[in-house]
Short mmCIF file of C-alpha atoms in Angstrom, two decimals:
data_model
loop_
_atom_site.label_atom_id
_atom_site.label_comp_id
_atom_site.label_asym_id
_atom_site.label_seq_id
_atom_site.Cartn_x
_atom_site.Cartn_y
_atom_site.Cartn_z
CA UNK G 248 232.75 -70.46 3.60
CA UNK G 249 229.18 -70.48 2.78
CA UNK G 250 228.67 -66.81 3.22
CA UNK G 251 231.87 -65.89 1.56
CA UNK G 252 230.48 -68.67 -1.40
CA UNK G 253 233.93 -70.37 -1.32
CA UNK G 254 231.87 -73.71 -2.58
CA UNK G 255 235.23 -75.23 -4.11
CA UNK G 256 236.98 -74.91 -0.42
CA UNK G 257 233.60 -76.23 1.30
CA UNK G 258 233.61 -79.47 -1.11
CA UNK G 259 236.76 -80.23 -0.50
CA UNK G 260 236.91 -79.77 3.31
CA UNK G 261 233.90 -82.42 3.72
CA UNK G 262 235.68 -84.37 1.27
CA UNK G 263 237.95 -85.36 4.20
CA UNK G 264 235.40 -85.67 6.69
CA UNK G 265 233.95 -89.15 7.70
CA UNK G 266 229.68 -88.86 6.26
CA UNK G 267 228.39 -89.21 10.44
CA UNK G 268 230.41 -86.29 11.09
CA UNK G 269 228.99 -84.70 7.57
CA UNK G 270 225.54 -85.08 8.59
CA UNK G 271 226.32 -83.98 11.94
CA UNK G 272 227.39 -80.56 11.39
CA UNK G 273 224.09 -80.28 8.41
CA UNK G 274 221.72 -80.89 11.13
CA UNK G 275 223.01 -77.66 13.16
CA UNK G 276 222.59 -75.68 10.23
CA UNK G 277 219.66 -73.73 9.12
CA UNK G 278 217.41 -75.50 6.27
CA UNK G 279 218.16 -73.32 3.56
CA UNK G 280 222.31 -73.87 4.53
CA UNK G 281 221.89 -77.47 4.64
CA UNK G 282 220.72 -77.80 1.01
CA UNK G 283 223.78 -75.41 0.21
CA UNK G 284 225.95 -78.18 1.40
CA UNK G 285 224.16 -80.70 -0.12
CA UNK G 286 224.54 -78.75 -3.49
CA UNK G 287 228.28 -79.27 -3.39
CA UNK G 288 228.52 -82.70 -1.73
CA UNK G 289 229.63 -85.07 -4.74
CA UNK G 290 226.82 -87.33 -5.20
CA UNK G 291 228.39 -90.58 -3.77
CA UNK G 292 229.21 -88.13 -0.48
CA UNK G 293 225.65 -87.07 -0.67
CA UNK G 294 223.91 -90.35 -0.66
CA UNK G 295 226.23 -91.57 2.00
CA UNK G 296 225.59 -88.52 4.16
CA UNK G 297 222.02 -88.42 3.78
CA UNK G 298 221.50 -92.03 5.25
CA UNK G 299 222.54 -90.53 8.40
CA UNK G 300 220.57 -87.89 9.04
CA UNK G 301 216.81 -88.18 10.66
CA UNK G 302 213.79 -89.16 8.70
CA UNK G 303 212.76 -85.85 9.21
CA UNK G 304 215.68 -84.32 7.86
CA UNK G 305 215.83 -86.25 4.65
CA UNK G 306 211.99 -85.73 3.83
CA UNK G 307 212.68 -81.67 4.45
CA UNK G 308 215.98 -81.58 2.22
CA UNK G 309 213.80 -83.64 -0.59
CA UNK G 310 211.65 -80.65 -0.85
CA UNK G 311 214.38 -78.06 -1.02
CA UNK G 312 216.56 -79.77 -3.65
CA UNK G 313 216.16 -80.02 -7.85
CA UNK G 314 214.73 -83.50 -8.77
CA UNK G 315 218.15 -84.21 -10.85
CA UNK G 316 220.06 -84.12 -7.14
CA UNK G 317 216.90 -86.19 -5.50
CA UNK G 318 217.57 -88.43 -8.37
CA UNK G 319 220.92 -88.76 -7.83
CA UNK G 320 221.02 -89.55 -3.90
CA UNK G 321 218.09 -92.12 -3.99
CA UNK G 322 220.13 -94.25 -6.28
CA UNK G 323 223.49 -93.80 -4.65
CA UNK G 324 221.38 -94.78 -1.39
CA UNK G 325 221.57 -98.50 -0.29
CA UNK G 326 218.22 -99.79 -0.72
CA UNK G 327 217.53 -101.06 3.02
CA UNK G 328 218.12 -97.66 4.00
CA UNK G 329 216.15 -96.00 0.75
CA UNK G 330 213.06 -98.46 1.85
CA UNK G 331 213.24 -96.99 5.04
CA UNK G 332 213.44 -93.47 4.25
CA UNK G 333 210.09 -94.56 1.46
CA UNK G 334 208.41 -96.48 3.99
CA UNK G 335 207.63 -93.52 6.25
CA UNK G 336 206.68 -90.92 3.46
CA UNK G 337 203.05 -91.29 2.27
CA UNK G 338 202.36 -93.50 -0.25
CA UNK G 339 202.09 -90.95 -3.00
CA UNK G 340 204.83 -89.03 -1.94
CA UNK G 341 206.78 -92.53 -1.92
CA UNK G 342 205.56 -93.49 -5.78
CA UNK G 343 206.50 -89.91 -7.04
CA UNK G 344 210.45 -90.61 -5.77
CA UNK G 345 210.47 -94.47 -6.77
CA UNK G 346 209.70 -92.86 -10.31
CA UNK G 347 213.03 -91.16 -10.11
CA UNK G 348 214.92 -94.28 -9.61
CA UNK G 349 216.21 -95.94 -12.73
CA UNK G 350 215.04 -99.27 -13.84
CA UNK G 351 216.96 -101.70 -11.88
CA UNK G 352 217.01 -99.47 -8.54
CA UNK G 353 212.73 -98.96 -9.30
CA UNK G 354 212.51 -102.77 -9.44
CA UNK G 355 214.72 -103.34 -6.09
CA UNK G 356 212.80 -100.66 -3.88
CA UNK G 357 209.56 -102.24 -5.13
CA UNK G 358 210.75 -105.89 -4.15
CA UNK G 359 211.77 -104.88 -0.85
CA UNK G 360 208.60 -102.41 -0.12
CA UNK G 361 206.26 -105.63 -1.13
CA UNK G 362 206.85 -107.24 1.75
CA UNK G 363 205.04 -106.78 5.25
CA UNK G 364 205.59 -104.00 7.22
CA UNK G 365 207.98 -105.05 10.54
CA UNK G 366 209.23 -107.84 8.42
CA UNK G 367 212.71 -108.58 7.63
CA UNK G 368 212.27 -108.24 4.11
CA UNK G 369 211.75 -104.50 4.84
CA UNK G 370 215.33 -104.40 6.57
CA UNK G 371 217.14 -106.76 3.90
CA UNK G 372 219.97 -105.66 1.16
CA UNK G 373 220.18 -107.63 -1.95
CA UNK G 374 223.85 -106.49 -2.04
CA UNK G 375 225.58 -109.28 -1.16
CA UNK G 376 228.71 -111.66 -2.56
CA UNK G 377 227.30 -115.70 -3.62
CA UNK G 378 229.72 -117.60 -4.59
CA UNK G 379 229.19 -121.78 -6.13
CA UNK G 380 230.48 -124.69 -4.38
CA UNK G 381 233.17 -125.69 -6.72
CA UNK G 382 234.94 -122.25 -6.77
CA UNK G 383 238.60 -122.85 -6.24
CA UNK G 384 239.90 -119.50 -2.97
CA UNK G 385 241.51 -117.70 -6.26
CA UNK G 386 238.06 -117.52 -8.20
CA UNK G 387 236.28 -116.32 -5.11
CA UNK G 388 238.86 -113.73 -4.46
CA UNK G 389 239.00 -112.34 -7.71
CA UNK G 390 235.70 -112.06 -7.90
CA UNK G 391 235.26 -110.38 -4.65
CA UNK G 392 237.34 -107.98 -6.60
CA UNK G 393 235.61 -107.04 -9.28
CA UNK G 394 232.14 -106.99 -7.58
CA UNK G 395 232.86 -106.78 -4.02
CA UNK G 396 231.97 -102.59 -4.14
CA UNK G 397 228.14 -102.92 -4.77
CA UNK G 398 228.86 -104.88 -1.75
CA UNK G 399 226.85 -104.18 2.00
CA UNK G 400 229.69 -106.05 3.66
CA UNK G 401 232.14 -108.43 2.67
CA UNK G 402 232.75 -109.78 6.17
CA UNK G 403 230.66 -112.77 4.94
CA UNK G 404 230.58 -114.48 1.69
CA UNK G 405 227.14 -116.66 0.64
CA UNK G 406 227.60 -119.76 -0.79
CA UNK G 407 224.75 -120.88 -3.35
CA UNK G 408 223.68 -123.50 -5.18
CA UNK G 409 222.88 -123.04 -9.11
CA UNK G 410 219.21 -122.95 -8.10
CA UNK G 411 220.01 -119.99 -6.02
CA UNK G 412 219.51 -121.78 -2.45
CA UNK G 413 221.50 -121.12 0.38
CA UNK G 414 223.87 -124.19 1.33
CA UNK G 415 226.23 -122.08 3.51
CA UNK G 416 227.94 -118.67 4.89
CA UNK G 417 231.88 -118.49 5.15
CA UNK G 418 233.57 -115.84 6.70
CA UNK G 419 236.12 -113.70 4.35
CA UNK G 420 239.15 -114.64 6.75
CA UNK G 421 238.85 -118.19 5.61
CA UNK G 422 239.13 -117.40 2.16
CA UNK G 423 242.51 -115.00 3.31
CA UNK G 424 244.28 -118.22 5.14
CA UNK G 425 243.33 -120.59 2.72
CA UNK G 426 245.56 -122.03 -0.04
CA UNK G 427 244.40 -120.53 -3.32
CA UNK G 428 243.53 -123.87 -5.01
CA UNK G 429 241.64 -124.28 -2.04
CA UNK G 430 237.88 -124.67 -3.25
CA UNK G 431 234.96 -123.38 -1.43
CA UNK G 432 233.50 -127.11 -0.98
CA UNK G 433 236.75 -127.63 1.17
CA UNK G 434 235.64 -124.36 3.44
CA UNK G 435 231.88 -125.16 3.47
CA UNK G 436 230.93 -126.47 7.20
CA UNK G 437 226.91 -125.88 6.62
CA UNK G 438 226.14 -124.73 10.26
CA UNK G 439 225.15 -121.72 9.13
CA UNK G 440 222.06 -119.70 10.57
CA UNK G 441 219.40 -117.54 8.37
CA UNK G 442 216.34 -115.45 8.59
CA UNK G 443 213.26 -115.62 6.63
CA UNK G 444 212.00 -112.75 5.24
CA UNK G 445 208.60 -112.76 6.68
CA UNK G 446 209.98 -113.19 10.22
CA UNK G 447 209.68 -110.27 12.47
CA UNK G 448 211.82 -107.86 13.22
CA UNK G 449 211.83 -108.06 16.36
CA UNK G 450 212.83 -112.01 16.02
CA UNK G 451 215.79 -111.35 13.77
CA UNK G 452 216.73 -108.82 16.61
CA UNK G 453 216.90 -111.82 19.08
CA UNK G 454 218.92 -113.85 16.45
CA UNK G 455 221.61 -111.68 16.02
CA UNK G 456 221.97 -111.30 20.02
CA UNK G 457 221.82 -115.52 20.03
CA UNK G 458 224.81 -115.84 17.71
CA UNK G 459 226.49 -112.16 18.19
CA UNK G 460 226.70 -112.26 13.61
CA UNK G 461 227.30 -108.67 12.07
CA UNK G 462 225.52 -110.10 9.45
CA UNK G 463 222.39 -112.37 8.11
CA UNK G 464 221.32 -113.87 5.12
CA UNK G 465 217.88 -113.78 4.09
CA UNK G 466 216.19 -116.68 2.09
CA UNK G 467 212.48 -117.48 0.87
CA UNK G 468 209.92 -119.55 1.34
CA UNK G 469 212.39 -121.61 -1.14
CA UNK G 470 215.95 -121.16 1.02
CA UNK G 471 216.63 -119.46 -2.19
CA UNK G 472 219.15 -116.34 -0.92
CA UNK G 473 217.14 -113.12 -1.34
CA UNK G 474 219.16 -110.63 0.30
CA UNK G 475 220.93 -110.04 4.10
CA UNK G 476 220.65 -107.88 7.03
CA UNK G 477 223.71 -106.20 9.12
CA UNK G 478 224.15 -105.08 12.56
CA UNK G 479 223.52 -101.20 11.64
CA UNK G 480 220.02 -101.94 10.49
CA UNK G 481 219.30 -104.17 13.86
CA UNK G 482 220.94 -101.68 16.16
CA UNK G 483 217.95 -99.23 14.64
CA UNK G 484 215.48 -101.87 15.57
CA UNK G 485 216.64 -102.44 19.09
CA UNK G 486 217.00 -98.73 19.50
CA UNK G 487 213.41 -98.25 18.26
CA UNK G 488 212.01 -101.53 20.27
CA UNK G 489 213.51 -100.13 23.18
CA UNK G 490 211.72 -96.54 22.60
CA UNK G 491 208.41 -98.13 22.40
CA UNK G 492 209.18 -99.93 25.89
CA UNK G 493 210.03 -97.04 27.38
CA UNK G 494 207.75 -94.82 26.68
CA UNK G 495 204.98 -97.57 27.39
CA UNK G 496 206.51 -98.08 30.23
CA UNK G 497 205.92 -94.48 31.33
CA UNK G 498 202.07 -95.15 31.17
CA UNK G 499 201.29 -94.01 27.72
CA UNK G 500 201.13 -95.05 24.21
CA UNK G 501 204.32 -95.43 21.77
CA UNK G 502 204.82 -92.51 19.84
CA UNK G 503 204.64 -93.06 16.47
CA UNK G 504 207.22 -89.96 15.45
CA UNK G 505 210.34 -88.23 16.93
CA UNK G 506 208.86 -85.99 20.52
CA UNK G 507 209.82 -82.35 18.59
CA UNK G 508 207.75 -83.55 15.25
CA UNK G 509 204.95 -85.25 16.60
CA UNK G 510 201.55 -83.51 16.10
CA UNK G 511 200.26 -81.78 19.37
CA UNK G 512 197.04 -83.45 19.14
CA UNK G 513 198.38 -87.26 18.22
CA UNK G 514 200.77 -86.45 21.45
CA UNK G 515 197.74 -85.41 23.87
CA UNK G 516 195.87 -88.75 22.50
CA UNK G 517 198.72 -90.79 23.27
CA UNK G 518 199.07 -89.70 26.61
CA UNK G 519 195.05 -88.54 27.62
CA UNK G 520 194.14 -92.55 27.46
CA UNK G 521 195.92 -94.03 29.98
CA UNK G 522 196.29 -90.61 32.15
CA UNK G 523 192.27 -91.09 32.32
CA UNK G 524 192.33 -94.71 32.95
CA UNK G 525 194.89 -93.93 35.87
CA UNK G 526 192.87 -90.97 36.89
CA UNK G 527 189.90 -93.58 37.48
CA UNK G 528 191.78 -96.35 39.02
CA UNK G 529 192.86 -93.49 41.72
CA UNK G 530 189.61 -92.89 42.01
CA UNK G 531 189.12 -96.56 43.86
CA UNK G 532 192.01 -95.36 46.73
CA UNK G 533 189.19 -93.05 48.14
CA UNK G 534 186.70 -95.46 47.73
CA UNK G 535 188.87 -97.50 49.79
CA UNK G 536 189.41 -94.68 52.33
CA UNK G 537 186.02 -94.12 52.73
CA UNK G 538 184.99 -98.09 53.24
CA UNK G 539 187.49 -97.25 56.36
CA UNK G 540 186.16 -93.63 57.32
CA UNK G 541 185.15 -94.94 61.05
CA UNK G 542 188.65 -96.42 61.38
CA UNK G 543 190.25 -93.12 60.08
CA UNK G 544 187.84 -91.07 62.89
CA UNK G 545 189.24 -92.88 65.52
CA UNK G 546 192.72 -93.32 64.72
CA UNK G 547 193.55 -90.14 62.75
CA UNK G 548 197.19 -91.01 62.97
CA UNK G 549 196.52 -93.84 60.89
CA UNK G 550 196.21 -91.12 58.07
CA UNK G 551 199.30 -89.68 58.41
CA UNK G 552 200.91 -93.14 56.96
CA UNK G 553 198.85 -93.48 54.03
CA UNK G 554 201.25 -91.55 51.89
CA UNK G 555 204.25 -93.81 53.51
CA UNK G 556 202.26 -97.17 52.76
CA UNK G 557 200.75 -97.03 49.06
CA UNK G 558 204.07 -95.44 47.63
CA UNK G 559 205.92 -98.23 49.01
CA UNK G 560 203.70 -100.74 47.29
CA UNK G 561 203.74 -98.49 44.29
CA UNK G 562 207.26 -98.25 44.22
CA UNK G 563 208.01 -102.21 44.89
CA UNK G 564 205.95 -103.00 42.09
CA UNK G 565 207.33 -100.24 39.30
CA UNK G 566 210.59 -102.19 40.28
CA UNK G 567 209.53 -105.54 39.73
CA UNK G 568 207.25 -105.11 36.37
CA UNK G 569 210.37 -102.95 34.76
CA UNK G 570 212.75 -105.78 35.70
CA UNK G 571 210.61 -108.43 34.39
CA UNK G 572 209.62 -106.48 31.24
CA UNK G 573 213.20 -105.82 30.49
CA UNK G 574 214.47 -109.24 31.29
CA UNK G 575 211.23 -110.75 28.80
CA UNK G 576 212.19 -107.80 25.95
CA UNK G 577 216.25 -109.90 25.99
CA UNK G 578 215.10 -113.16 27.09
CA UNK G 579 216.31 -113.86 30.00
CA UNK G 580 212.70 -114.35 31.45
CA UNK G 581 210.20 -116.79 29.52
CA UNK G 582 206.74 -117.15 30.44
CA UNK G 583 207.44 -120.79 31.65
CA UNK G 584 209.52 -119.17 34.39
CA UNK G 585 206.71 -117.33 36.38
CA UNK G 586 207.06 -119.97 38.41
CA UNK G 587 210.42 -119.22 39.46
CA UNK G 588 209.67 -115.35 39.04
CA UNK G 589 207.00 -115.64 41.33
CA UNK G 590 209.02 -117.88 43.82
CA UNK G 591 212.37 -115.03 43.87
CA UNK G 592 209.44 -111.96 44.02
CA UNK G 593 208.04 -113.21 47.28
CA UNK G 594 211.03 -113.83 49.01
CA UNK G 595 212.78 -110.31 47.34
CA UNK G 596 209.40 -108.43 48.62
CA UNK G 597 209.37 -109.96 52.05
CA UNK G 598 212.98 -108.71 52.56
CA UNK G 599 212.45 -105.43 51.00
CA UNK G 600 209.42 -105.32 52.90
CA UNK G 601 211.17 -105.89 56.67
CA UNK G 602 213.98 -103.18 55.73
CA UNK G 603 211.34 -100.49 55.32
CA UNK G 604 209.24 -102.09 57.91
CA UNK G 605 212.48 -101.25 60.07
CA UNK G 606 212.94 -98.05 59.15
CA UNK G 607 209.44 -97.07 59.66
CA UNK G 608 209.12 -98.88 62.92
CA UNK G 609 212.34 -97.12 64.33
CA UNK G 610 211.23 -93.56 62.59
CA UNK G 611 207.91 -93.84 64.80
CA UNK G 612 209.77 -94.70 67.91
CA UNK G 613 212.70 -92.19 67.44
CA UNK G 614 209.72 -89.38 66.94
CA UNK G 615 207.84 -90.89 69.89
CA UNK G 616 210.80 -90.58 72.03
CA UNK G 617 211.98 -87.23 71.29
CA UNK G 618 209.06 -85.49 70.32
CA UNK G 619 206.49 -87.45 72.34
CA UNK G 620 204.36 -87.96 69.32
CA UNK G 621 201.47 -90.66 68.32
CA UNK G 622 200.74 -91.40 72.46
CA UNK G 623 201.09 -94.16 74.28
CA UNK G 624 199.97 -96.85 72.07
CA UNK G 625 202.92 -95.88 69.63
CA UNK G 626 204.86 -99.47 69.61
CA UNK G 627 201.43 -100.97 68.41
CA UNK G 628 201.51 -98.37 65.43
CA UNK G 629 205.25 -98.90 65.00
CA UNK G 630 203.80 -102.58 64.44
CA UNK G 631 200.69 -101.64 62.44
CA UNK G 632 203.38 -100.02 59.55
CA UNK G 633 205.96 -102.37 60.32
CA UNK G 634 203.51 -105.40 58.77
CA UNK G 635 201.93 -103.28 56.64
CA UNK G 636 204.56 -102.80 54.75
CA UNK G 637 205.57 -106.19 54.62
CA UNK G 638 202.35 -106.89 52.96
CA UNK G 639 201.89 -103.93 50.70
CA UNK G 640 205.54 -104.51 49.39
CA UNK G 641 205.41 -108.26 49.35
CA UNK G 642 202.20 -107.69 47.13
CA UNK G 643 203.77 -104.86 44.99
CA UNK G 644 206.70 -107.24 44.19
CA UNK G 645 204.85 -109.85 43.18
CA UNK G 646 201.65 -107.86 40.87
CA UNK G 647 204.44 -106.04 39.44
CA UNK G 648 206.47 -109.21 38.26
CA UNK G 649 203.18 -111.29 37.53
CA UNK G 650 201.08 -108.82 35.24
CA UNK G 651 203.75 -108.80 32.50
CA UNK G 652 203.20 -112.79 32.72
CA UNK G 653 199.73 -112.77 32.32
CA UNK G 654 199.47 -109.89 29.49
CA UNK G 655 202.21 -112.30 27.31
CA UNK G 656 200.01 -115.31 28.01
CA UNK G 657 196.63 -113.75 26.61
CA UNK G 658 198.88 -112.19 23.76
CA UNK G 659 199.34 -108.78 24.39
CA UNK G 660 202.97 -106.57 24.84
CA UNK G 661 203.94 -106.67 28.23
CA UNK G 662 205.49 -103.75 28.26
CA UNK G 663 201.46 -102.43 28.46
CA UNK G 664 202.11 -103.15 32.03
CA UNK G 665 203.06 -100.03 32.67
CA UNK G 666 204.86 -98.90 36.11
CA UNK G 667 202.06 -95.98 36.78
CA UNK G 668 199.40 -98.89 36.42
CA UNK G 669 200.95 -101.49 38.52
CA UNK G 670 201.48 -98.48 40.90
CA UNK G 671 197.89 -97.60 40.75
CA UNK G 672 196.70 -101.02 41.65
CA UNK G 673 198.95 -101.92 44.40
CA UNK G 674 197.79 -98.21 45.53
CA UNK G 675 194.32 -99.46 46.05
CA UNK G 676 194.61 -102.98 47.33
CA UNK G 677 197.52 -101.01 49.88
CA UNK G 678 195.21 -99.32 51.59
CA UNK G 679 192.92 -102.71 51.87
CA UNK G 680 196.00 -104.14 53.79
CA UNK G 681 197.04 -101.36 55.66
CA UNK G 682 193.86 -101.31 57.12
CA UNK G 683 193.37 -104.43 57.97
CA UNK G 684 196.61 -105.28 59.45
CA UNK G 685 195.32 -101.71 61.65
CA UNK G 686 192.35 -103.20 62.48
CA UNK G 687 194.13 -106.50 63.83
CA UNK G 688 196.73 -104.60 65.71
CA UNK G 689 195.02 -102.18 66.91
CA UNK G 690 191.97 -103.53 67.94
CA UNK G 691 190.75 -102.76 71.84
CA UNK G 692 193.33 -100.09 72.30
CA UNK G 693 192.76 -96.79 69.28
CA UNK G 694 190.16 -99.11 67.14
#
């Protein structure tokens, strides 16, 4: 259609379409196509399709189109999602488009940019349905009605006082089963729950997971209603939360942009940091080795286990700090639970640790048997990585589960406990063990 220029046909198959699936097939087209589309989108269609694509897709098609069309879309947009979409532009970028709102839409965008960045004000709509106290179910519905389009949801209706203050939050059902001459007072059960629009992000994340709500409202320092927040916008956060996790998790820095739009060198600096702080913490394993060198020159077959040994305690210990992470990020874990953390960890490591003490014992007698390998001592090396391992995952398990405690308590993101570090300590303090419990074992027969 677009090469043939059948525009009328192309407007009024996407007419049809639902705006996700819009915006999906845009972002498989070639720039200069997808401003096309959005040339014959009508404008409601185009706002609602363009608060689905990518930041960076929205900032590219704001180039390409005429300022009457950028005009148009910013306010059709709902402002939570416009202050998002302004929020990541820079800031004179951002005050050339607020410019092209119109008076009331100007005045809304600069409200909800005013507050703190991470904030729930950020997130908030001010498009919401208050209703008084002393509405009768008819009132309420009518007026539902007539403004109940400007409307973020109408799954929830606010009920205010004539100061503005929020006294409750009724769900639209009750208004549906209600008699008509019902009034609102009759409804009212005042248990409902709110954010503030300084909290976090991050906190209003854990509220809506407390008391599973599709919706929020958002009051003031005064309780005076201000605006609310839905599910969409905290399914963004949690998506984005968990991102940052992740990716610290992996032993770097969170990316502040998308991995294809990035800038090569913010990616290498985001990465180089802990990769060199890793780098010198692996440095320490040879140290270790080399504190042990006479041990090593008399039992080389001691050497052929260090692989086996510090990637068991690395591995043990990536396990345990992602499970406690995670289970801190949805709190399930609290930091006056390392107590019982600690407790499960040294239990869970000493079992983990005599299944792959097991298997490593009955691998060196299988290969000793068949193979006639590691000499005659070999049932006192079976032992030496049988307990070794028991210690080196028994101490994995429980610096893996413990560091995430500590880094909360002196304030900082446990998530900075990354698996690759936790790895890299056990790594050293392994090899500590492994020779030890070698030199204890062993002693008087290859030592």
């Amino acid at each position: 259609m677009i090469d043939a220029r059948d525009f009328g046909a192309l407007r009024e198959v996407f007419r049809e379409w639902p705006p996700a699936d819009v915006a999906e097939v845009i972002l498989d087209m070639p720039e200069d196509e997808q401003v096309i589309i959005f040339r014959v989108l009508p404008h409601t269609l185009a706002a609602d399709v363009f608060e689905y694509l990518d930041r960076d897709a929205q900032q590219k098609l704001l180039h390409a189109m005429a300022h009457e069309q950028v005009a148009a879309i910013l306010n059709e947009m709902s402002p939570d999602d416009r202050t998002a979409l302004l929020e990541e532009l820079p800031s004179a970028a951002a005050r050339q488009l607020i410019r092209l709102l119109t008076p009331q839409e100007r005045q809304i965008a600069q409200s909800l940019l005013g507050y703190p960045e991470g904030s729930v004000g950020r997130l908030m709509t001010p498009d919401f349905i208050a209703v008084q106290e002393d509405w009768t179910v008819q009132q309420v519905l009518d007026y539902v009605r007539e403004h109940g389009q400007d409307s973020e949801t109408l799954n929830v209706i606010y009920v205010v006082d004539e100061r503005g203050k929020l006294i409750d939050d009724i769900r639209i059902r009750e208004f549906l089963l209600k008699p008509l001459a019902h009034t609102v007072r009759d409804l009212m059960e005042k248990t409902f729950v709110s954010l503030n629009v300084h909290d976090s992000q991050q906190d209003a994340l854990n509220v809506f997971r407390k008391y599973d709500r599709t919706a929020l409202p958002v009051i003031d320092s005064n309780d005076v209603l201000v605006g609310i927040v839905t599910i969409d916008d905290m399914l963004d956060v949690a998506e984005a939360e968990a991102t940052e996790d992740i990716q610290k998790l992996g032993g770097m820095e969170a990316l502040d942009a998308p991995y294809l739009t990035i800038r090569f060198p913010q990616m290498i600096r985001k990465r180089a940091g802990w990769l060199v702080i890793l780098f010198l913490g692996e440095m320490l394993t040879a140290s270790a080795m080399g504190f042990f060198e006479e041990e090593i020159a008399k039992a080389v077959v001691l050497a052929l286990f260090v692989p086996l040994i510090i990637s068991s305690g690395g591995n043990s210990g990536s396990q345990a700090t992602t499970l406690i992470i995670r289970a801190m990020a949805i709190g399930e874990v609290m930091l006056r639970d390392w107590w019982r953390v600690m407790r499960r960890e040294v239990f869970s490591g000493l079992t983990l640790g005599v299944i792959l003490g097991s298997i490593g014992f009955l691998r060196i007698a299988v290969w000793s048997t068949f193979f006639h390998l590691y000499g005659p001592h070999w049932p006192l090396i079976g032992l030496t990585i049988f307990f070794s391992l028991i210690g080196v995952v028994m101490w994995g398990t429980l610096s893996g589960s413990m560091l995430p405690f500590a880094l909360r308590r002196v304030g900082f993101d446990p998530a900075a406990a990354s698996a690759p570090f936790v790895a890299t300590l056990v790594d050293v303090t392994g090899l500590v063990i492994y020779f030890t419990v070698a030199l204890l074992i062993l002693r008087g027969t290859l030592l």
